[in-house]
PDB file of C-alpha atoms in Angstrom:
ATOM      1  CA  UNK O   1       0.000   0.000   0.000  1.00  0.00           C
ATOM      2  CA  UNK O   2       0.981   3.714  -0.350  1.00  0.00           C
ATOM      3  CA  UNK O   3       2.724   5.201   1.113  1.00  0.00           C
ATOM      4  CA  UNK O   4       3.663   2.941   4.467  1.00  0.00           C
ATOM      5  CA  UNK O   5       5.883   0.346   3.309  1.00  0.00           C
ATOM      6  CA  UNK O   6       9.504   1.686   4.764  1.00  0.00           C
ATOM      7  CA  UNK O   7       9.632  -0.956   6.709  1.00  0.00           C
ATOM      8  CA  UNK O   8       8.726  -3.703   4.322  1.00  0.00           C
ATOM      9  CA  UNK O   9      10.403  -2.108   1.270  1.00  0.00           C
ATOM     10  CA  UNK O  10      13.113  -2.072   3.657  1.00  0.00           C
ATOM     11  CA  UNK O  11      13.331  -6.092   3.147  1.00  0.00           C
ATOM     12  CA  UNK O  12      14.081  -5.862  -0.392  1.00  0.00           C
ATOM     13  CA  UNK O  13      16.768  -3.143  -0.295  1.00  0.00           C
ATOM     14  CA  UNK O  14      18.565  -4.979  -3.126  1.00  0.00           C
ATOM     15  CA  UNK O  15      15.258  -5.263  -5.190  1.00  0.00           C
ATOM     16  CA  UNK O  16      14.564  -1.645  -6.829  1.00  0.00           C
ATOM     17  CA  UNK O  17      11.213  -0.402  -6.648  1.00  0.00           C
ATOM     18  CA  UNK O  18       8.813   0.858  -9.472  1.00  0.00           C
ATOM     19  CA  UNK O  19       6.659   0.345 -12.237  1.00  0.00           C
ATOM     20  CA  UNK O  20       7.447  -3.261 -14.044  1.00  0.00           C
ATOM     21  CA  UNK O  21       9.268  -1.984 -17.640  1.00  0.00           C
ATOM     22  CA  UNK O  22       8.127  -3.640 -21.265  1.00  0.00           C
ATOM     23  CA  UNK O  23      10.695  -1.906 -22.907  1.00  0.00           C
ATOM     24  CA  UNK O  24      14.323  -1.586 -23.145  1.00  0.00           C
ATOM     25  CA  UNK O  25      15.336   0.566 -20.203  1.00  0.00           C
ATOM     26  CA  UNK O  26      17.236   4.038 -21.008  1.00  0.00           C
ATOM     27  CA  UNK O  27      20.856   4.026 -20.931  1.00  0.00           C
ATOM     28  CA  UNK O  28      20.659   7.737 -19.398  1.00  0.00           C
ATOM     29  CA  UNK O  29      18.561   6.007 -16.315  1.00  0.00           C
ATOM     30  CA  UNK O  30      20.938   5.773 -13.031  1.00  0.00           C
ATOM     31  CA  UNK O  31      18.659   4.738 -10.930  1.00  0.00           C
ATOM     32  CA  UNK O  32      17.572   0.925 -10.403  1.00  0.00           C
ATOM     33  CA  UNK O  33      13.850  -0.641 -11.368  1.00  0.00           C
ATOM     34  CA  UNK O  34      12.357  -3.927 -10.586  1.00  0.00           C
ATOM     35  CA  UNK O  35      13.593  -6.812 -12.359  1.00  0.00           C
ATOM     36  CA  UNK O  36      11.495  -6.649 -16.138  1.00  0.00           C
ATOM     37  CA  UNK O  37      10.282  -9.734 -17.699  1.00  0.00           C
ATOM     38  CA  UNK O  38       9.747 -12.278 -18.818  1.00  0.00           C
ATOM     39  CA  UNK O  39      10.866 -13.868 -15.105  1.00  0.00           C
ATOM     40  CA  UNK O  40       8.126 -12.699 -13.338  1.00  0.00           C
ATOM     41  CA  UNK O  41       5.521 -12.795 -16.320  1.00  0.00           C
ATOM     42  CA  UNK O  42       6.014 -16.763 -15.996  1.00  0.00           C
ATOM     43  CA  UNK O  43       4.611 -16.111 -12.807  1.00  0.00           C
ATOM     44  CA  UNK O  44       1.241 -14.380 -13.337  1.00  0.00           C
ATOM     45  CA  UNK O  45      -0.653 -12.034 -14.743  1.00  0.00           C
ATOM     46  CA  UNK O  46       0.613  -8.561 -14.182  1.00  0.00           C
ATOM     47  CA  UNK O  47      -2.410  -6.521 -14.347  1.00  0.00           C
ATOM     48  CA  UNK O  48      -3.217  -5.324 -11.185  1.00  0.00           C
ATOM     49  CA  UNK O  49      -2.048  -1.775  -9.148  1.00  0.00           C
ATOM     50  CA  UNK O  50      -3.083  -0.574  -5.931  1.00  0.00           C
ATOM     51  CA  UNK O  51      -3.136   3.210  -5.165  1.00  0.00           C
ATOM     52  CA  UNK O  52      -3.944   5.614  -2.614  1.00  0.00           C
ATOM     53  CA  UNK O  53      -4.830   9.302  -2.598  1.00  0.00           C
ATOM     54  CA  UNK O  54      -0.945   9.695  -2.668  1.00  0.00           C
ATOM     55  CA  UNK O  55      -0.795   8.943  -6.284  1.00  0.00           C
ATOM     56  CA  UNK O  56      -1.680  11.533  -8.738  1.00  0.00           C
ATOM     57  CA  UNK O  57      -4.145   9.929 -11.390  1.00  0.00           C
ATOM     58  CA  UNK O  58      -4.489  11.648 -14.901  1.00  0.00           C
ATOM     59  CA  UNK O  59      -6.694   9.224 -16.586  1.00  0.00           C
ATOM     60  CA  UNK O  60      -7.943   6.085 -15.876  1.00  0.00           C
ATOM     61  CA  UNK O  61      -8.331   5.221 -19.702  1.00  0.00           C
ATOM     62  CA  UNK O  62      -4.488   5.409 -20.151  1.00  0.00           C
ATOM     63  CA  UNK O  63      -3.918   2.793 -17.056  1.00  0.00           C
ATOM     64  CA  UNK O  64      -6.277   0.798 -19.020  1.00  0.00           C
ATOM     65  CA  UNK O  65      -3.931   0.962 -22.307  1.00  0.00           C
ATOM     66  CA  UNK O  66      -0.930  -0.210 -20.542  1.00  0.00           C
ATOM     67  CA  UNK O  67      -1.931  -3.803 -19.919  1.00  0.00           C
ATOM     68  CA  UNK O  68      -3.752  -3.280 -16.345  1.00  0.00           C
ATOM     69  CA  UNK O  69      -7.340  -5.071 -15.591  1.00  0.00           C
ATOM     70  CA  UNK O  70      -7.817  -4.187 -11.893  1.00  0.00           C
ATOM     71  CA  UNK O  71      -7.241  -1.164  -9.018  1.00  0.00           C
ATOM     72  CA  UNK O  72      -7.348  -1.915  -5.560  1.00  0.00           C
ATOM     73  CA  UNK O  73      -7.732   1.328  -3.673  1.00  0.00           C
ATOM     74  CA  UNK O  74      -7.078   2.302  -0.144  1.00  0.00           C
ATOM     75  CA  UNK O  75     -11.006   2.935   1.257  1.00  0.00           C
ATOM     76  CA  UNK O  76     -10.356   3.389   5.084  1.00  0.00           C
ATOM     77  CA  UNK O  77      -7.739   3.092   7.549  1.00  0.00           C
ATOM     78  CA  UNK O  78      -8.640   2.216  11.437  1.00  0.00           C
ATOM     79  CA  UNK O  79     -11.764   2.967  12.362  1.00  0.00           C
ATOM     80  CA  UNK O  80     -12.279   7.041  11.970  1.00  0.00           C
ATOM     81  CA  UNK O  81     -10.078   7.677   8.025  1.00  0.00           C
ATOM     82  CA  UNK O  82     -11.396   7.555   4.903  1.00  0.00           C
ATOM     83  CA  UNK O  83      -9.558   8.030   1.995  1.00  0.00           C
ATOM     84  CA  UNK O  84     -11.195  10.922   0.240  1.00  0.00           C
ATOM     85  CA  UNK O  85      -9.940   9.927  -3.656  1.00  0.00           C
ATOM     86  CA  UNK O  86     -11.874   6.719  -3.451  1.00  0.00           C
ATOM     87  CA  UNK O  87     -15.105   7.638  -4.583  1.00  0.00           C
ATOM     88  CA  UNK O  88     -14.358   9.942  -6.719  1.00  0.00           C
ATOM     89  CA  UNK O  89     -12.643   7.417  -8.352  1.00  0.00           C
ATOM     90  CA  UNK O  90     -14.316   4.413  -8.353  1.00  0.00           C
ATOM     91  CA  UNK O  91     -16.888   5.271 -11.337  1.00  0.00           C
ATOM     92  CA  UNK O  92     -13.904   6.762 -13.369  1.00  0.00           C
ATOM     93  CA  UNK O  93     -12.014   3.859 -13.442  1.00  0.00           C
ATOM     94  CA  UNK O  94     -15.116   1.247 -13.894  1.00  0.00           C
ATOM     95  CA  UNK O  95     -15.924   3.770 -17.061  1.00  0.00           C
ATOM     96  CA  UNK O  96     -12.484   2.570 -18.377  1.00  0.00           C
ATOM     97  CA  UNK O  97     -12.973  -0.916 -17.914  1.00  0.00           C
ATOM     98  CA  UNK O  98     -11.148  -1.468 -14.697  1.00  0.00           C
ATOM     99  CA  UNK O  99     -11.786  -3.826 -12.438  1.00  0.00           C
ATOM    100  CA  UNK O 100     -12.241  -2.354  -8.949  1.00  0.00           C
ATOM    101  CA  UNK O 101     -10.980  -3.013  -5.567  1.00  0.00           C
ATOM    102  CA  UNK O 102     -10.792  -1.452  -2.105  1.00  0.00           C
ATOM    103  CA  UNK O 103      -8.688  -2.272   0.701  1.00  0.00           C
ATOM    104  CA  UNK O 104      -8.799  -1.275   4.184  1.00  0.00           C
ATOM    105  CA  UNK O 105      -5.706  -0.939   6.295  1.00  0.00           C
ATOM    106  CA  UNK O 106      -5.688  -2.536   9.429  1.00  0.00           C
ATOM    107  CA  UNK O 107      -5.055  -0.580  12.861  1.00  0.00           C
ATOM    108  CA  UNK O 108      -4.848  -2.133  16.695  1.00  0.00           C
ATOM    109  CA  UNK O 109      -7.365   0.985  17.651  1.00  0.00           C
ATOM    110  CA  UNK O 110     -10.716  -0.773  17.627  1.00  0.00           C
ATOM    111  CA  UNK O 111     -12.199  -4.280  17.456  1.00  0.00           C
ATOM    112  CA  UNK O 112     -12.294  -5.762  13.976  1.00  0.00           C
ATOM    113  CA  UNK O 113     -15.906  -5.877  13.546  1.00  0.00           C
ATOM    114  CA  UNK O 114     -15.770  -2.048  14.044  1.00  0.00           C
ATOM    115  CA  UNK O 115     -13.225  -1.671  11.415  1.00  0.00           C
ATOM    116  CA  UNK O 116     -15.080  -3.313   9.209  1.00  0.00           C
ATOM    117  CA  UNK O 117     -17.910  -1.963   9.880  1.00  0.00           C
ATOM    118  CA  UNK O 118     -16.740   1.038   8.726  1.00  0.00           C
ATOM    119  CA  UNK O 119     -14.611   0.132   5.805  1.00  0.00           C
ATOM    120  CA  UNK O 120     -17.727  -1.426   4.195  1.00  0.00           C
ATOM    121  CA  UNK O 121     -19.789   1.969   5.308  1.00  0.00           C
ATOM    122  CA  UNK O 122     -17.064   3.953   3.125  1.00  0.00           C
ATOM    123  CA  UNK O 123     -16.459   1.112   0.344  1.00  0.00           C
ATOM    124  CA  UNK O 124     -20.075   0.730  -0.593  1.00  0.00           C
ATOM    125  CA  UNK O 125     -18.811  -3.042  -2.113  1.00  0.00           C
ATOM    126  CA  UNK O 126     -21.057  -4.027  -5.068  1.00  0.00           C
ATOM    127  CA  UNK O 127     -20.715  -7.920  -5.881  1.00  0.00           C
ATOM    128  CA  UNK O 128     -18.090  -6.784  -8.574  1.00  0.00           C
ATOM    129  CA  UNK O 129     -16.149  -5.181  -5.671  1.00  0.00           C
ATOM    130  CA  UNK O 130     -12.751  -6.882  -4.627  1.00  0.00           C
ATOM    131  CA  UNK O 131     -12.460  -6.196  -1.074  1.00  0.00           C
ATOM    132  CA  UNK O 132      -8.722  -6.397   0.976  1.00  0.00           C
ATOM    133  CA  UNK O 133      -7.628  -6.263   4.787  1.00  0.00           C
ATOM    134  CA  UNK O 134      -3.593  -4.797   4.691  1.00  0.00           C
ATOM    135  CA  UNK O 135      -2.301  -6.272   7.596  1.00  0.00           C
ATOM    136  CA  UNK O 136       0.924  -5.058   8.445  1.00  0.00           C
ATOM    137  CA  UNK O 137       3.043  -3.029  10.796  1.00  0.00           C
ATOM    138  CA  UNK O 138       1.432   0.355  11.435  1.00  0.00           C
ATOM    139  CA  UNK O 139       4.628   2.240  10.596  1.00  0.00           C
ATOM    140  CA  UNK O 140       3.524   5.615  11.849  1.00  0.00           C
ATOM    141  CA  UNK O 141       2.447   3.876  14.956  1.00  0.00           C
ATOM    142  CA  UNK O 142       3.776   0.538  15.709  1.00  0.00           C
ATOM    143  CA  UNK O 143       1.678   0.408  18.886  1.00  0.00           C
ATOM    144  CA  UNK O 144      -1.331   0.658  16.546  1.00  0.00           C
ATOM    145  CA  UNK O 145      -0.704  -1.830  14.738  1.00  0.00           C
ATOM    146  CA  UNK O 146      -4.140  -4.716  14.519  1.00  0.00           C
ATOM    147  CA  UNK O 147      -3.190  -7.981  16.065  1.00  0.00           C
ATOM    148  CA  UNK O 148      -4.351 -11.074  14.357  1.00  0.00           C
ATOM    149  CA  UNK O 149      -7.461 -11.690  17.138  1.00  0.00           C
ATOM    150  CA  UNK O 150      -8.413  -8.160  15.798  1.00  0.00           C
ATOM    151  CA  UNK O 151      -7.594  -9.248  11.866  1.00  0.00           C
ATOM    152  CA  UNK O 152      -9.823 -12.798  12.507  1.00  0.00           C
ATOM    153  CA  UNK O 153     -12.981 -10.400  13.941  1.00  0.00           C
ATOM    154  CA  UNK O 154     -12.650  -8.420  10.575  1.00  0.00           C
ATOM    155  CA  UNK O 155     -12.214 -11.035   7.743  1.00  0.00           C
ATOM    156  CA  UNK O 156     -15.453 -12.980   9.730  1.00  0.00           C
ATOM    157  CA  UNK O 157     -17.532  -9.372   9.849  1.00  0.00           C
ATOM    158  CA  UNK O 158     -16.894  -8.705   6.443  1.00  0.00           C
ATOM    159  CA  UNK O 159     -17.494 -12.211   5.620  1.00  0.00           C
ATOM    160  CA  UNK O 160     -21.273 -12.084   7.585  1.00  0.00           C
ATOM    161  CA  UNK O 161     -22.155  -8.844   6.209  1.00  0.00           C
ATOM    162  CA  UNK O 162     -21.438  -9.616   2.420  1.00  0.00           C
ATOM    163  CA  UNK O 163     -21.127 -13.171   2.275  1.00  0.00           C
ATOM    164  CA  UNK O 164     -17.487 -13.378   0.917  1.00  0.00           C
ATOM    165  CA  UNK O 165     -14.116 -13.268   2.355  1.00  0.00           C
ATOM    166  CA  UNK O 166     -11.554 -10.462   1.862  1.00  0.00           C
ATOM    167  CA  UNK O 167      -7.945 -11.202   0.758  1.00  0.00           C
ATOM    168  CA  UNK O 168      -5.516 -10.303   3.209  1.00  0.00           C
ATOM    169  CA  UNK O 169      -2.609  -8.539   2.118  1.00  0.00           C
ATOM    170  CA  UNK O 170       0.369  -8.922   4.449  1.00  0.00           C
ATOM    171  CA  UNK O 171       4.702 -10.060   4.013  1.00  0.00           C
ATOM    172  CA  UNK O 172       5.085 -13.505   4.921  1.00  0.00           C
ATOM    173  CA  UNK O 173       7.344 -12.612   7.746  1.00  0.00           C
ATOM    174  CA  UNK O 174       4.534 -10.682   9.533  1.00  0.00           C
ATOM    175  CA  UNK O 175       2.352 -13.883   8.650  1.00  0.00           C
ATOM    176  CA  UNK O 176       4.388 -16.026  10.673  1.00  0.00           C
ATOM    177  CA  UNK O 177       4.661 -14.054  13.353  1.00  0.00           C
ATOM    178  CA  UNK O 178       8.566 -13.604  13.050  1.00  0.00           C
ATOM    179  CA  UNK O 179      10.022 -10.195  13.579  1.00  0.00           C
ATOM    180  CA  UNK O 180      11.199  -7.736  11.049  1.00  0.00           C
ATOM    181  CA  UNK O 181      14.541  -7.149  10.239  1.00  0.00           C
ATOM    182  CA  UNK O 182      14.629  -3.603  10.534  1.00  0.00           C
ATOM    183  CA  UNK O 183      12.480  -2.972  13.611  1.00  0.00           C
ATOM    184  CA  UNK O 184      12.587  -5.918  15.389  1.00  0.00           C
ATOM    185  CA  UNK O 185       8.522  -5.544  14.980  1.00  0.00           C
ATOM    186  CA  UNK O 186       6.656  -8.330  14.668  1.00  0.00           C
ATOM    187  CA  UNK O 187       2.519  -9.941  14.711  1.00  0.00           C
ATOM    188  CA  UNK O 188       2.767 -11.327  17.589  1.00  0.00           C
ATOM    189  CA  UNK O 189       1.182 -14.298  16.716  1.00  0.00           C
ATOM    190  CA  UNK O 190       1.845 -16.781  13.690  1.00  0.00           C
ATOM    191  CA  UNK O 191      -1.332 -16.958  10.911  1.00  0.00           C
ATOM    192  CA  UNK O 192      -1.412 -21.210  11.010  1.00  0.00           C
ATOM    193  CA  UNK O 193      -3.717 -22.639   8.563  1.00  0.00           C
ATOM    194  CA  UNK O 194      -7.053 -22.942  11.231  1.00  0.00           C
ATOM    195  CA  UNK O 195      -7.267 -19.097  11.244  1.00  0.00           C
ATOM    196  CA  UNK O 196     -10.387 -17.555   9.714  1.00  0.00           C
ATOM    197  CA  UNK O 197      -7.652 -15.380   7.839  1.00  0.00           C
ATOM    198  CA  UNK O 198      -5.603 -17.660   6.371  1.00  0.00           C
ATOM    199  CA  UNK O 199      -9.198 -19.071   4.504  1.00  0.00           C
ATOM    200  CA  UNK O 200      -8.874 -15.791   2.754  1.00  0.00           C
ATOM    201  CA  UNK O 201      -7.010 -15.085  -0.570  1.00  0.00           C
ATOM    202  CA  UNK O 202      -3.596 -14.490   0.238  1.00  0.00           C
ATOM    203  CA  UNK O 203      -2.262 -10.839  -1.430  1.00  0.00           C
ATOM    204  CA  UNK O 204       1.621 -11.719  -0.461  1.00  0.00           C
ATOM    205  CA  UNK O 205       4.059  -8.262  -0.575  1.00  0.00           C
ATOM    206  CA  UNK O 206       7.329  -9.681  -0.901  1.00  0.00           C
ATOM    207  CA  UNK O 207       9.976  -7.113  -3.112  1.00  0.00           C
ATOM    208  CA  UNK O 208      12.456 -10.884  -4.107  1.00  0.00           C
ATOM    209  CA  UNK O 209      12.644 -12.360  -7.246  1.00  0.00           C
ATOM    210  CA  UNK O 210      10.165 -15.357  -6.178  1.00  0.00           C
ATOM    211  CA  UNK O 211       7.664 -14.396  -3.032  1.00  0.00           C
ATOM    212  CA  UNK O 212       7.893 -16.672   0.530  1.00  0.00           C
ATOM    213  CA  UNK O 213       4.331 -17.959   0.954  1.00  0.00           C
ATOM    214  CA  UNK O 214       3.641 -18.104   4.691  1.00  0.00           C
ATOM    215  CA  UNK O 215       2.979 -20.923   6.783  1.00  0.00           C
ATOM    216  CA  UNK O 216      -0.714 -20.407   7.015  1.00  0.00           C
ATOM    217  CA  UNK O 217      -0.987 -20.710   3.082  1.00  0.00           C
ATOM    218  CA  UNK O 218       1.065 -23.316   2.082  1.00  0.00           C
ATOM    219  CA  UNK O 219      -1.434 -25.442   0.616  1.00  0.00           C
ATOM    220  CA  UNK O 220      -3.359 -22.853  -1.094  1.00  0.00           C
ATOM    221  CA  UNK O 221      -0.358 -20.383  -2.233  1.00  0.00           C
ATOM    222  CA  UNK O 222      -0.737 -16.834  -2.888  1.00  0.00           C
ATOM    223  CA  UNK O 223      -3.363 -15.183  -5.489  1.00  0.00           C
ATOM    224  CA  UNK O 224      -1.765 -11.482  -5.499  1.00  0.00           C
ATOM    225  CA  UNK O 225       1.657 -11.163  -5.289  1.00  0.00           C
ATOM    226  CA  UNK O 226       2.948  -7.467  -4.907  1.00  0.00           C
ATOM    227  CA  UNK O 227       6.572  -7.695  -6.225  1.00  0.00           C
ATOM    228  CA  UNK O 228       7.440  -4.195  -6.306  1.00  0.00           C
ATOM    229  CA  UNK O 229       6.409  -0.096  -5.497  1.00  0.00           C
ATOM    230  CA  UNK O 230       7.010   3.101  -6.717  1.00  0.00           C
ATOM    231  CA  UNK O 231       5.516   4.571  -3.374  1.00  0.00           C
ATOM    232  CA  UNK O 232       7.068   8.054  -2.622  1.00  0.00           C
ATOM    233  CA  UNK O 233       9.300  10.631  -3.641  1.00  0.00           C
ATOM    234  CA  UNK O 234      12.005   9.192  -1.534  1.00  0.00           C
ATOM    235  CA  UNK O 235      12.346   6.314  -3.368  1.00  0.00           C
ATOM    236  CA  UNK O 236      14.862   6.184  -6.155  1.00  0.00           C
ATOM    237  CA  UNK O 237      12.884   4.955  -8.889  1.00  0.00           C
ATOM    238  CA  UNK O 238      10.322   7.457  -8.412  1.00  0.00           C
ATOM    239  CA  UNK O 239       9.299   9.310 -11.458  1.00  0.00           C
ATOM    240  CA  UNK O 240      11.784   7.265 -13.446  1.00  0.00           C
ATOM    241  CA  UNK O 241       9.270   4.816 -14.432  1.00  0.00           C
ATOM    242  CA  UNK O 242       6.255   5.223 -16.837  1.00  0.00           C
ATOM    243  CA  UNK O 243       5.045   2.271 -18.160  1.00  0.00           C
ATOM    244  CA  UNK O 244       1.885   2.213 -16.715  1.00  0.00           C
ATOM    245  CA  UNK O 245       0.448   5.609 -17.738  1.00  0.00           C
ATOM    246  CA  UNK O 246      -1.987   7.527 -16.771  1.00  0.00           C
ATOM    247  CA  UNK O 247      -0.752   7.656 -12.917  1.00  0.00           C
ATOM    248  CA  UNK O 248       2.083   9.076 -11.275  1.00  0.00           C
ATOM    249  CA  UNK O 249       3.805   5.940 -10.026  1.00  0.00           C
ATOM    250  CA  UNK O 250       2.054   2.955  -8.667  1.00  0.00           C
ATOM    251  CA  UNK O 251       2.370  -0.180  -6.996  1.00  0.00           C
ATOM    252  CA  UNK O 252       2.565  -3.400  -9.064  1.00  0.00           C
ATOM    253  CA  UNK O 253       0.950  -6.986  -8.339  1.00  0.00           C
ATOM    254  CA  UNK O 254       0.871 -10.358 -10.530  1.00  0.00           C
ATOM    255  CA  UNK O 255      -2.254 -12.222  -9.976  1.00  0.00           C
ATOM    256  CA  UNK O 256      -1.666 -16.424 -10.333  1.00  0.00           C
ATOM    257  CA  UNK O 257      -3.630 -17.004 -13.106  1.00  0.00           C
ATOM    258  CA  UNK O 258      -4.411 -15.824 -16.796  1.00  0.00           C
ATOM    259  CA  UNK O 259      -7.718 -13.146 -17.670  1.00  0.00           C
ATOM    260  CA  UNK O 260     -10.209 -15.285 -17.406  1.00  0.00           C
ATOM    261  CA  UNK O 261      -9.570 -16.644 -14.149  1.00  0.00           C
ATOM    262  CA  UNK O 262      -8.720 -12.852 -12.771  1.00  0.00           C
ATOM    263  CA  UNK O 263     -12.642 -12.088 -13.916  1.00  0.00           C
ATOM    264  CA  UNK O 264     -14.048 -14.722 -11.527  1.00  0.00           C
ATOM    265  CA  UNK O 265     -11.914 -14.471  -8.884  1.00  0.00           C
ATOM    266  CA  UNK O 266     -12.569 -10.610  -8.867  1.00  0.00           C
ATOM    267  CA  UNK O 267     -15.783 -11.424  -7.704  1.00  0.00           C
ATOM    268  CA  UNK O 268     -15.594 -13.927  -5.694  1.00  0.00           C
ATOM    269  CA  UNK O 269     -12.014 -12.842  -3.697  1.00  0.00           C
TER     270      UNK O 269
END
């Protein structure tokens, strides 16, 4: 998500961050970008972003052009902020022929069924809507960030109110409850397969040339894998990158599966 992820982008120092390039990279560039393909196109699909109000967006209908079928966009954080770009642009990128998404990050605040509450009061889901929990350290706040009690109450409220489960986005070290190398931070608590939120669609953020699927996945593997970010001005690659046009820099995610398969499971998370 944008723009929190020092601390995990901080795990892939070596891996550069930005926009995936499908063309030969400038010789004038200094800076580093994420590995091109076709590595990671054997992987997946890469067709997805996810974006906040942090990222400038010209026009939908260029995103569109430049190979990407779905947005995921940050709705709500905690239980009291909304992010005021999201419904604005919701119907413009569903007029291009966008897939759309909204994710709500997680904070240690309030109870999960509050936080959900809420992010579904802001989010307004249709049954087209992919919805998302981010569950990961609160970097602002580490003391706020939501334990995995509080994650379990939210993936089972959303799953009672709308009758489908969200993915979870989260780095497979904060999935097993092992701490960060940075910050010493960690869950808490390991995500083992019995958890209400490992049943749900795993969204794995992992900036290495393969991603680590957690312990609470390993028989059902990841669905969204967020390989690398273009998240803030601080970040080498940023504004280097422009391959997906029509925003100012994004974040990038292969989905495991071809077109088809991203249409159904859009629905059905």
């Amino acid at each position: 998500m944008i723009p929190r992820r020092t601390i995990l982008s901080g795990l892939a120092a070596m891996t550069a961050a930005g926009c995936t390039p499908r063309q030969p990279v400038s010789t004038a560039m200094t800076y580093p970008i994420a590995p091109p393909p076709p590595d990671r196109a054997t992987m997946g699909l890469d067709a997805v972003i996810d974006l906040s109000r942090s990222v400038t967006v010209a026009d939908f209908r260029a995103v569109r052009r430049s190979g990407i079928l779905g947005v995921i966009h940050k709705a709500t954080e905690g239980g009291d902020y909304l992010d005021t770009a999201y419904a604005g642009r919701w119907p413009q990128a569903e007029a291009a022929g966008l897939l759309w998404g909204a994710y709500h990050f997680g904070t240690g605040q309030t109870s999960g069924a509050r936080q959900a509450a809420y992010f579904l009061s802001v989010a307004r889901p249709g049954p087209r809507t992919l919805l998302a929990l981010d569950l990961e350290a609160n970097e602002n706040n580490p003391g706020n960030s939501m334990r995995l009690d509080q994650a379990e109450e939210f993936v089972q409220a959303v799953a009672a109110a709308t009758g489908r489960l969200p993915i979870v986005y989260v780095h497979p070290t904060w999935a097993n409850g092992d701490p960060l190398p940075n910050s010493g931070l960690s869950l808490g608590a390991r995500i083992t397969p019995d958890s209400p939120v490992a049943r749900c669609g795993l969204w794995i953020a992992d900036y290495h040339d393969s991603p680590e699927v957690p312990i609470g996945w390993e028989t059902t593997g990841w669905r969204l894998w967020q390989y690398a970010g273009d998240e803030s001005v601080a970040k080498p690659a940023y504004g280097q990158t422009n391959i997906v046009q029509g925003v100012s820099h994004c974040d990038r995610n292969l989905f495991n599966g071809d077109a088809g398969e991203l249409q159904s499971f859009w629905g059905a998370g």
